[in-house]
XYZ file of C-alpha atoms in Angstrom:
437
model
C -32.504 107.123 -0.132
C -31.757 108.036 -3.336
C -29.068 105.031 -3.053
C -31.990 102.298 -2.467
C -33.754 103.648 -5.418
C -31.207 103.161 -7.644
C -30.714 100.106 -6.001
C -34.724 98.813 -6.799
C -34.836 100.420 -10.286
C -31.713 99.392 -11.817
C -29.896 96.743 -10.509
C -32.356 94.222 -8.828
C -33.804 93.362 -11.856
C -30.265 92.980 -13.761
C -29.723 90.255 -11.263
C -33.262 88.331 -11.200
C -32.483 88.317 -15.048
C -28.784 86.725 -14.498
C -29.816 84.138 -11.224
C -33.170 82.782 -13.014
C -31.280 80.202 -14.912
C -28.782 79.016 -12.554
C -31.733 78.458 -10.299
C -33.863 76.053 -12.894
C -30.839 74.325 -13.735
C -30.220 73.687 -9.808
C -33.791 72.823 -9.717
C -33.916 70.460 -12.311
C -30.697 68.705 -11.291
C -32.255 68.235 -7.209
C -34.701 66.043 -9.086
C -32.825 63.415 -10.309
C -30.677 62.679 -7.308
C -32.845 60.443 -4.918
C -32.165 58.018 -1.963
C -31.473 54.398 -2.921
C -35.162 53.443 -1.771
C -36.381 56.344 -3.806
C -34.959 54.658 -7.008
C -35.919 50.822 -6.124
C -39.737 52.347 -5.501
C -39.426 53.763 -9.000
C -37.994 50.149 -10.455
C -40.692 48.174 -8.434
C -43.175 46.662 -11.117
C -46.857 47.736 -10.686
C -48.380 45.163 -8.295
C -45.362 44.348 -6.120
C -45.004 45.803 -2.744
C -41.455 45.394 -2.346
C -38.597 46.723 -3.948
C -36.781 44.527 -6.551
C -33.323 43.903 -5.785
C -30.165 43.666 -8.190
C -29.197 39.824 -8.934
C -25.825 39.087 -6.778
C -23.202 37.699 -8.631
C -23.078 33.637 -8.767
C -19.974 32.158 -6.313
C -17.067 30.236 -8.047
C -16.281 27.160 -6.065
C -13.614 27.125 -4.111
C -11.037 24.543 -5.655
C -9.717 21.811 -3.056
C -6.338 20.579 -3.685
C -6.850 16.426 -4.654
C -4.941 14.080 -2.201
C -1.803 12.240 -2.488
C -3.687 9.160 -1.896
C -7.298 9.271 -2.872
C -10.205 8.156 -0.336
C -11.172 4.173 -0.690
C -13.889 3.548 -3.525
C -15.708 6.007 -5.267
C -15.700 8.721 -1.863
C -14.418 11.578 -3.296
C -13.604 14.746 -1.798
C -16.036 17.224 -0.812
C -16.054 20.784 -2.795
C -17.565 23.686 -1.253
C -19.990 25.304 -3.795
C -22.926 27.412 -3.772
C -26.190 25.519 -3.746
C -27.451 27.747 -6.636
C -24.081 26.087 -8.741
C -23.292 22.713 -10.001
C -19.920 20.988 -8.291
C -16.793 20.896 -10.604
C -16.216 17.331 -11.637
C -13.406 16.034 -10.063
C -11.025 13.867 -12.159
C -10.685 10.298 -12.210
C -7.468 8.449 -11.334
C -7.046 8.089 -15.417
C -6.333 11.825 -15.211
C -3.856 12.549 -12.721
C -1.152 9.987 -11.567
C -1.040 8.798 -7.597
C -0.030 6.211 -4.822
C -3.184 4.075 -5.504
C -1.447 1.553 -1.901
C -4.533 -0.122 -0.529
C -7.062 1.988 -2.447
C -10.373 -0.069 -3.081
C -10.687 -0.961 -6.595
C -13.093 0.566 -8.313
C -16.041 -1.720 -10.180
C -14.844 -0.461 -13.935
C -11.177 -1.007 -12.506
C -12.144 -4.660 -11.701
C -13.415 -5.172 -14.528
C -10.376 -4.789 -16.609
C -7.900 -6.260 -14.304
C -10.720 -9.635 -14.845
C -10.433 -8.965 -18.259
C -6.847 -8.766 -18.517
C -6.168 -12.222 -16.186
C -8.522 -13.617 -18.520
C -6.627 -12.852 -21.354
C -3.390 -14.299 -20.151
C -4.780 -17.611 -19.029
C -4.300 -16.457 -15.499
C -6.470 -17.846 -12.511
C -7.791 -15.614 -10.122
C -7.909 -16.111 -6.799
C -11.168 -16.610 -4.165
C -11.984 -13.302 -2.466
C -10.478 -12.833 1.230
C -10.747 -10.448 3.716
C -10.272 -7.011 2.849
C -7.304 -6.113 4.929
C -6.093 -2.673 6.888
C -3.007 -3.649 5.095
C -1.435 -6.098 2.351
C 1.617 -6.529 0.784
C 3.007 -7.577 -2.408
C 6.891 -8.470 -1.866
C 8.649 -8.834 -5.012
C 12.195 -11.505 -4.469
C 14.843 -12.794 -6.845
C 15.547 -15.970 -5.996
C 19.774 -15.662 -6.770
C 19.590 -18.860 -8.174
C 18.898 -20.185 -11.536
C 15.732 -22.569 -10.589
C 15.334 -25.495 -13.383
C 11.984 -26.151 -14.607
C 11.912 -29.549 -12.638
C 12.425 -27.446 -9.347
C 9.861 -25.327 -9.829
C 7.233 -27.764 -10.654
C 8.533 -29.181 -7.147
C 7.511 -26.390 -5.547
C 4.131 -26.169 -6.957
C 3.097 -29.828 -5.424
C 4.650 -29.637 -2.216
C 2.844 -25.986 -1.733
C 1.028 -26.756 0.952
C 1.219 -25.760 4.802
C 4.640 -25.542 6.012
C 6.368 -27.627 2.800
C 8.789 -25.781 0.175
C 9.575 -21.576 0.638
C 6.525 -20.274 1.358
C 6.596 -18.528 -1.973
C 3.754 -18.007 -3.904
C 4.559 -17.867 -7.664
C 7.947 -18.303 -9.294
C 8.401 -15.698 -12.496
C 10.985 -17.672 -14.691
C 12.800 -15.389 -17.427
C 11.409 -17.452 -20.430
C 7.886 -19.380 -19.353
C 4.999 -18.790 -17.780
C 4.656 -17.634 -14.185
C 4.261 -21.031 -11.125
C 1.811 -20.503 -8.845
C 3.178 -22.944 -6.323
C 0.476 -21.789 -3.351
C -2.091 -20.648 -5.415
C -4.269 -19.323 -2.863
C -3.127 -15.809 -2.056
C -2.940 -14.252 1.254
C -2.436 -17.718 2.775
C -2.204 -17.680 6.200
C -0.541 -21.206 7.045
C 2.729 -21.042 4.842
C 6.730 -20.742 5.906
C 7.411 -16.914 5.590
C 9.743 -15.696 3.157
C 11.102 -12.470 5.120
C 12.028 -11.841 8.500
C 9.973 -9.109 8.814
C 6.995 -12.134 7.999
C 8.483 -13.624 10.850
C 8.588 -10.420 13.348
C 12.709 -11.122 13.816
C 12.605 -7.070 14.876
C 9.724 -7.766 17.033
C 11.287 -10.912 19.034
C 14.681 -11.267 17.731
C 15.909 -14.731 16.955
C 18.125 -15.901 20.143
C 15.470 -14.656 22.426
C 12.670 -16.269 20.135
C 14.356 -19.286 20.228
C 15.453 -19.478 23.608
C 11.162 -19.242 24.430
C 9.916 -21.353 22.007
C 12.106 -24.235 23.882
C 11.094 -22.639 27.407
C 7.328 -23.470 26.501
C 8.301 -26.891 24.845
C 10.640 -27.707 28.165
C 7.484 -26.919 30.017
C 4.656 -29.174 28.545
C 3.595 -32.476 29.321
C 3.990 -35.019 26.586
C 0.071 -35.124 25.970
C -0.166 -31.965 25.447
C 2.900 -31.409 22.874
C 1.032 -34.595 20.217
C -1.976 -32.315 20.487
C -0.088 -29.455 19.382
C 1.961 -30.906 17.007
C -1.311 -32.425 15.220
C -3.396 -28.892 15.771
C -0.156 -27.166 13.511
C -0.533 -29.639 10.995
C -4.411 -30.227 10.653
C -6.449 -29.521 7.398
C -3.715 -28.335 5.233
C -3.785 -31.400 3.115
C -0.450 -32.851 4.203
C -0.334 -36.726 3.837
C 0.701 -38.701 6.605
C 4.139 -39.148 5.770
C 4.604 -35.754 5.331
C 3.218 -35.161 8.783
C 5.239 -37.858 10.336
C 8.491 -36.166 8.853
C 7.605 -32.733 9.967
C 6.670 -33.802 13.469
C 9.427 -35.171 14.258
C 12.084 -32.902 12.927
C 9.668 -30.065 14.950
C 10.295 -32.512 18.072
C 14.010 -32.382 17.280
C 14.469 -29.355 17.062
C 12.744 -27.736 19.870
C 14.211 -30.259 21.893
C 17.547 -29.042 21.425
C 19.920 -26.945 23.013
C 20.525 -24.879 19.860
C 19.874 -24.241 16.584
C 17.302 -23.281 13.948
C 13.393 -23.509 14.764
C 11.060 -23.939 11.957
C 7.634 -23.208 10.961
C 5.691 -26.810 12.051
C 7.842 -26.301 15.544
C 6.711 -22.615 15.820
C 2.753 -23.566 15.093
C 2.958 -26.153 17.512
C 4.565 -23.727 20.351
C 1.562 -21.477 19.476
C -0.699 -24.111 19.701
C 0.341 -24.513 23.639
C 0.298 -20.998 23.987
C -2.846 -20.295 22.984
C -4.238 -23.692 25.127
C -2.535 -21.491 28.045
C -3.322 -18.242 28.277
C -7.153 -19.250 27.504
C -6.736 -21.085 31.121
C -6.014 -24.446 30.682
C -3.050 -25.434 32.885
C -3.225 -28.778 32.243
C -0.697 -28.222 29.565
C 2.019 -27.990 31.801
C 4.200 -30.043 33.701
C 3.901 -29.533 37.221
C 5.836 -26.410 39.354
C 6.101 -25.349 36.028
C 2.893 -22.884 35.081
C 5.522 -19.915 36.051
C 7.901 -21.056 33.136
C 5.096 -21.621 31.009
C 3.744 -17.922 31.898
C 6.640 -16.074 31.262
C 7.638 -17.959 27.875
C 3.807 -17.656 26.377
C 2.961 -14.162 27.538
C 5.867 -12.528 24.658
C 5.553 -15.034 22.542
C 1.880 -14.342 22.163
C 1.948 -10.844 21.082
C 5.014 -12.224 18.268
C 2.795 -14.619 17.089
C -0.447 -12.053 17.233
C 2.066 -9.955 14.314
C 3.486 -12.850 13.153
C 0.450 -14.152 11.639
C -1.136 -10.474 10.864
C 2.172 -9.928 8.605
C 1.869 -13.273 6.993
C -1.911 -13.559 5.880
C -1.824 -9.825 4.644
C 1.233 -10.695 2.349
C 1.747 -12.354 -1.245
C 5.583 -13.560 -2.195
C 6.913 -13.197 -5.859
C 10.040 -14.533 -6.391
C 11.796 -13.512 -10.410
C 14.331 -15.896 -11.184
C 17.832 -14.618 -11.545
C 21.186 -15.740 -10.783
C 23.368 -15.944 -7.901
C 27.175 -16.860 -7.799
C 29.349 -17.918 -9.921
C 30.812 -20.871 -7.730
C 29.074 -22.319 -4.596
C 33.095 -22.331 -3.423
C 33.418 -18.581 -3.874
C 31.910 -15.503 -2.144
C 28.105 -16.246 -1.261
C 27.405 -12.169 -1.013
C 25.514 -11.023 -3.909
C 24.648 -7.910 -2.519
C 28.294 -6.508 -2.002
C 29.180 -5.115 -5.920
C 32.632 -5.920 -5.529
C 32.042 -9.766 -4.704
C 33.900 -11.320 -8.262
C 31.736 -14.269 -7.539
C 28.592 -12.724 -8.452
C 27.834 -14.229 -11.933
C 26.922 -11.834 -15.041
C 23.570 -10.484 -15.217
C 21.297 -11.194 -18.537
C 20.762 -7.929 -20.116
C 18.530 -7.060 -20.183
C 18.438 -8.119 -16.380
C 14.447 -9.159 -16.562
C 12.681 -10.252 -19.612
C 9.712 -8.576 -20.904
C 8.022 -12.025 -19.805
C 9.117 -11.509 -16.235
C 7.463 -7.721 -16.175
C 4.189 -9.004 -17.670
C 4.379 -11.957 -15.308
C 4.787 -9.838 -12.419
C 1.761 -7.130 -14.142
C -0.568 -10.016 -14.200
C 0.374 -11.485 -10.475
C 0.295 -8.556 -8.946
C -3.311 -7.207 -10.144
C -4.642 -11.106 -9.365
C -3.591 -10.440 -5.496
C -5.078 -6.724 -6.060
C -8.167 -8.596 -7.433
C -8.402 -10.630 -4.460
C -8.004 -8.383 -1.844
C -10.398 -5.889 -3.583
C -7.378 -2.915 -3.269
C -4.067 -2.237 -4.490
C -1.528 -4.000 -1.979
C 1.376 -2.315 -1.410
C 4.123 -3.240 -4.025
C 7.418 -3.599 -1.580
C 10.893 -5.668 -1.827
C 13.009 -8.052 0.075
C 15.380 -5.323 0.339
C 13.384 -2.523 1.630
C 11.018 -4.875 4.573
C 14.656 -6.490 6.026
C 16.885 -3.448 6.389
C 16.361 -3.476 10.226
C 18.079 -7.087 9.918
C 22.187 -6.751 9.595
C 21.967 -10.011 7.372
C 19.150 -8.748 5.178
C 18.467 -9.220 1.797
C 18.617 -7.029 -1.053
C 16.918 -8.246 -3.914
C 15.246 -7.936 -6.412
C 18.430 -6.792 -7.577
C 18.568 -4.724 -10.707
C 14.560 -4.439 -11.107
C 12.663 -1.674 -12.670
C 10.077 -1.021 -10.349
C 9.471 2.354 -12.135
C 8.337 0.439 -16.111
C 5.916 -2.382 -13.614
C 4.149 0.575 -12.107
C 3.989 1.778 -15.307
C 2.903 -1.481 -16.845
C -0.095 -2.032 -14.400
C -1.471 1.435 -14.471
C -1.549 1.164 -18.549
C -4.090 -2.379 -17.788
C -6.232 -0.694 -15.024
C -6.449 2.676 -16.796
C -4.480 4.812 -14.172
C -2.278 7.638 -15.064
C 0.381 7.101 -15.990
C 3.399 8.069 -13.444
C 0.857 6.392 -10.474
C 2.226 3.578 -8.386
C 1.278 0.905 -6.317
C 3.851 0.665 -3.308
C 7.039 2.051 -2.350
C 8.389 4.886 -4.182
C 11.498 3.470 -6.027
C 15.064 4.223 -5.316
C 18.132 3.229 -7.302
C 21.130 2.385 -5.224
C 22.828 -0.706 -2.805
C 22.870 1.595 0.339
C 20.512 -0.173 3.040
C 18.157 1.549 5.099
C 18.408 4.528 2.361
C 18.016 2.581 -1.425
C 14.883 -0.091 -1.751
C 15.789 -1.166 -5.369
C 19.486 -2.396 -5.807
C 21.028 -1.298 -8.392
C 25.036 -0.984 -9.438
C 25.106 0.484 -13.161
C 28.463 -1.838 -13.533
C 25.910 -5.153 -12.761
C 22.936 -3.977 -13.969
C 24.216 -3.169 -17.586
C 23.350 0.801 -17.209
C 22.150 3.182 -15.111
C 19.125 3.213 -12.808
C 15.724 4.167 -14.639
């Protein structure tokens, strides 16, 4: 007992006195630690009901890598963004450099190109179609072509007269457009890929073209021969003369077939396989069948390939000596004759600037800039000019007049070398007066 008193008189009070203020100070601490609804009742503003919640922080848009090739026109690509934020700007084709092949030209892009025709004197050409795909082939001719010649070539451009080519780029004048109207689809072709050889190669071609012929009454081969050759502003000696070398030659055993033979074969064909069978000679609709049914998916291509393309041939020389070596693709011919060095005049680049953004202009989109040496490699006699060209300064040249980046092209991507099938410019450093660009 005596214990507990001692207990109540001395030491209870000692500790009240020492717990008191630990106590407040737990007290007063308990008070400012509330519940997360607690402290967004206290932040509500007098009148509102529900709690105010902190602003979330605004979403960066999420960057999307710009294609190779941009989409046709002025579609761009899509950015994911918050609706709350404005879209980055995506750069125009001034800002970055790309493979503008068969983009559609922009309006401020036509615009200059006009202007820049204009300013050279250079005619442009009537719209046409706006294809899946066109071409611009760039040639040499390995030949010097005299002034004379070339004018030839401009007034016998029509249907299946001259090369087929549409504008000569001589070193020193200006440009002839000897078939003006680009994208022509009655004209000689000036490739074999133009002429599907590695759809329908040549011996079988041949063999069927001369299959249908052997298989068509007379009546119906002067019909064809006049449906080739109508409305393409040949006179009538120049029909007679191409009819009847077509005649010849399709009537042979052997030998080359040409383009006024080949339009009239198509002419049958087509006469044919819509059902007319009076066309062919009798017991012979089987012949007839079996000729026309390949030959009308060749000429389906044929004539695809040909209206969707635009030939430039850049004068430059050959051989030396029509006696010697003909090859001037094999470096170590002799006979090849010495190179101009530069190899191309500035004229020839500007020439070739100004006719390639006239076909862009017509088609509405860049066509795709290609050689002779890169569309024939699946031929063993193929071509493989233009020989010593730099592709690399013309891209550069045409994306200076549109406004493109520079370092965008327009076509193939060039490489330097005389290896077929793996090169599509040819270039020896020995010929071409220094190494490749």
């Amino acid at each position: 007992m005596p214990r507990f008193s001692l207990f109540f008189k001395r030491i209870l009070p000692l500790l009240v006195l020492f717990l008191t203020p630990i106590i407040a100070v737990i007290a007063i601490n308990s008070r400012s630690v509330a519940f997360p609804t607690q402290i967004a009742q206290r932040i509500t503003p007098p009148g509102l009901t529900t709690p105010t919640t902190p602003p979330a922080e605004p979403q960066l848009p999420i960057p999307v890598p710009l294609p190779r090739n941009p989409l046709p026109g002025d579609i761009k690509p899509s950015i994911p963004t918050n609706p709350t934020t404005n879209p980055t700007p995506i750069p125009d084709s001034s800002q970055f450099p790309t493979n503008h092949t068969n983009r559609f030209i922009s309006p401020p892009e036509r615009d200059k190109i006009s202007a820049y025709l204009r300013s050279r004197n250079v005619s442009t050409n009537g719209l046409v179609n706006a294809l899946t795909d066109t071409r611009f082939i760039l040639h040499d001719t390995s030949v010097l072509m005299s002034p004379s010649t070339l004018d030839r070539e401009r007034q016998i451009g029509r249907g299946p007269l001259g090369l087929g080519v549409n504008a000569f780029l001589p070193r020193e004048n200006t440009a002839v457009l000897a078939r003006p109207n680009f994208y022509e689809a009655r004209r000689p072709t000036t490739t074999e890929f133009e002429k599907a050889s590695d759809i329908l190669v040549k011996p079988e071609r041949e063999r069927l073209l001369r299959q249908v012929w052997r298989s068509t009454n007379d009546n119906a081969r002067r019909q064809a021969l006049d449906t080739a050759l109508a409305n393409l502003g040949l006179s009538a000696s120049e029909i007679a003369t191409e009819q009847t070398e077509a005649r010849g030659k399709l009537a042979a055993a052997s030998g080359r077939i040409y383009t006024t033979a080949t339009w009239s074969v198509e002419s049958i064909c087509t006469r044919f396989n819509g059902g007319d069978r009076s066309v062919a000679i009798p017991n012979q609709e089987e012949a007839l069948r079996s000729a026309c049914a390949p030959l009308s998916n060749y000429f389906n291509i044929r004539n695809a390939r040909v209206k969707s393309t635009v030939a430039a041939e850049i004068i430059q020389v050959g051989a030396r000596s029509e006696r010697g070596n003909q090859n001037t693709c094999s470096a170590s011919n002799p006979n090849i004759a010495t190179f101009p060095n530069p190899a191309y005049s500035e004229n020839q680049y500007t020439s070739a600037t100004a006719l390639y953004l006239r076909a862009a202009l017509a088609a509405g989109k860049f066509p795709q800039m290609t050689t002779h040496f890169t569309l024939d490699t699946f031929d063993p006699a193929g071509h493989c000019d233009p020989r010593c060209f730099n592709l690399t300064k013309l891209y550069s040249s045409i994306a200076s007049v549109v406004g493109n980046a520079q370092g965008s092209s327009y076509g193939i991507t060039p490489s330097y070398g005389t290896r077929s099938g793996t090169n599509n410019i040819w270039w020896n450093d020995r010929i071409c007066h220094g190494s490749a660009p």
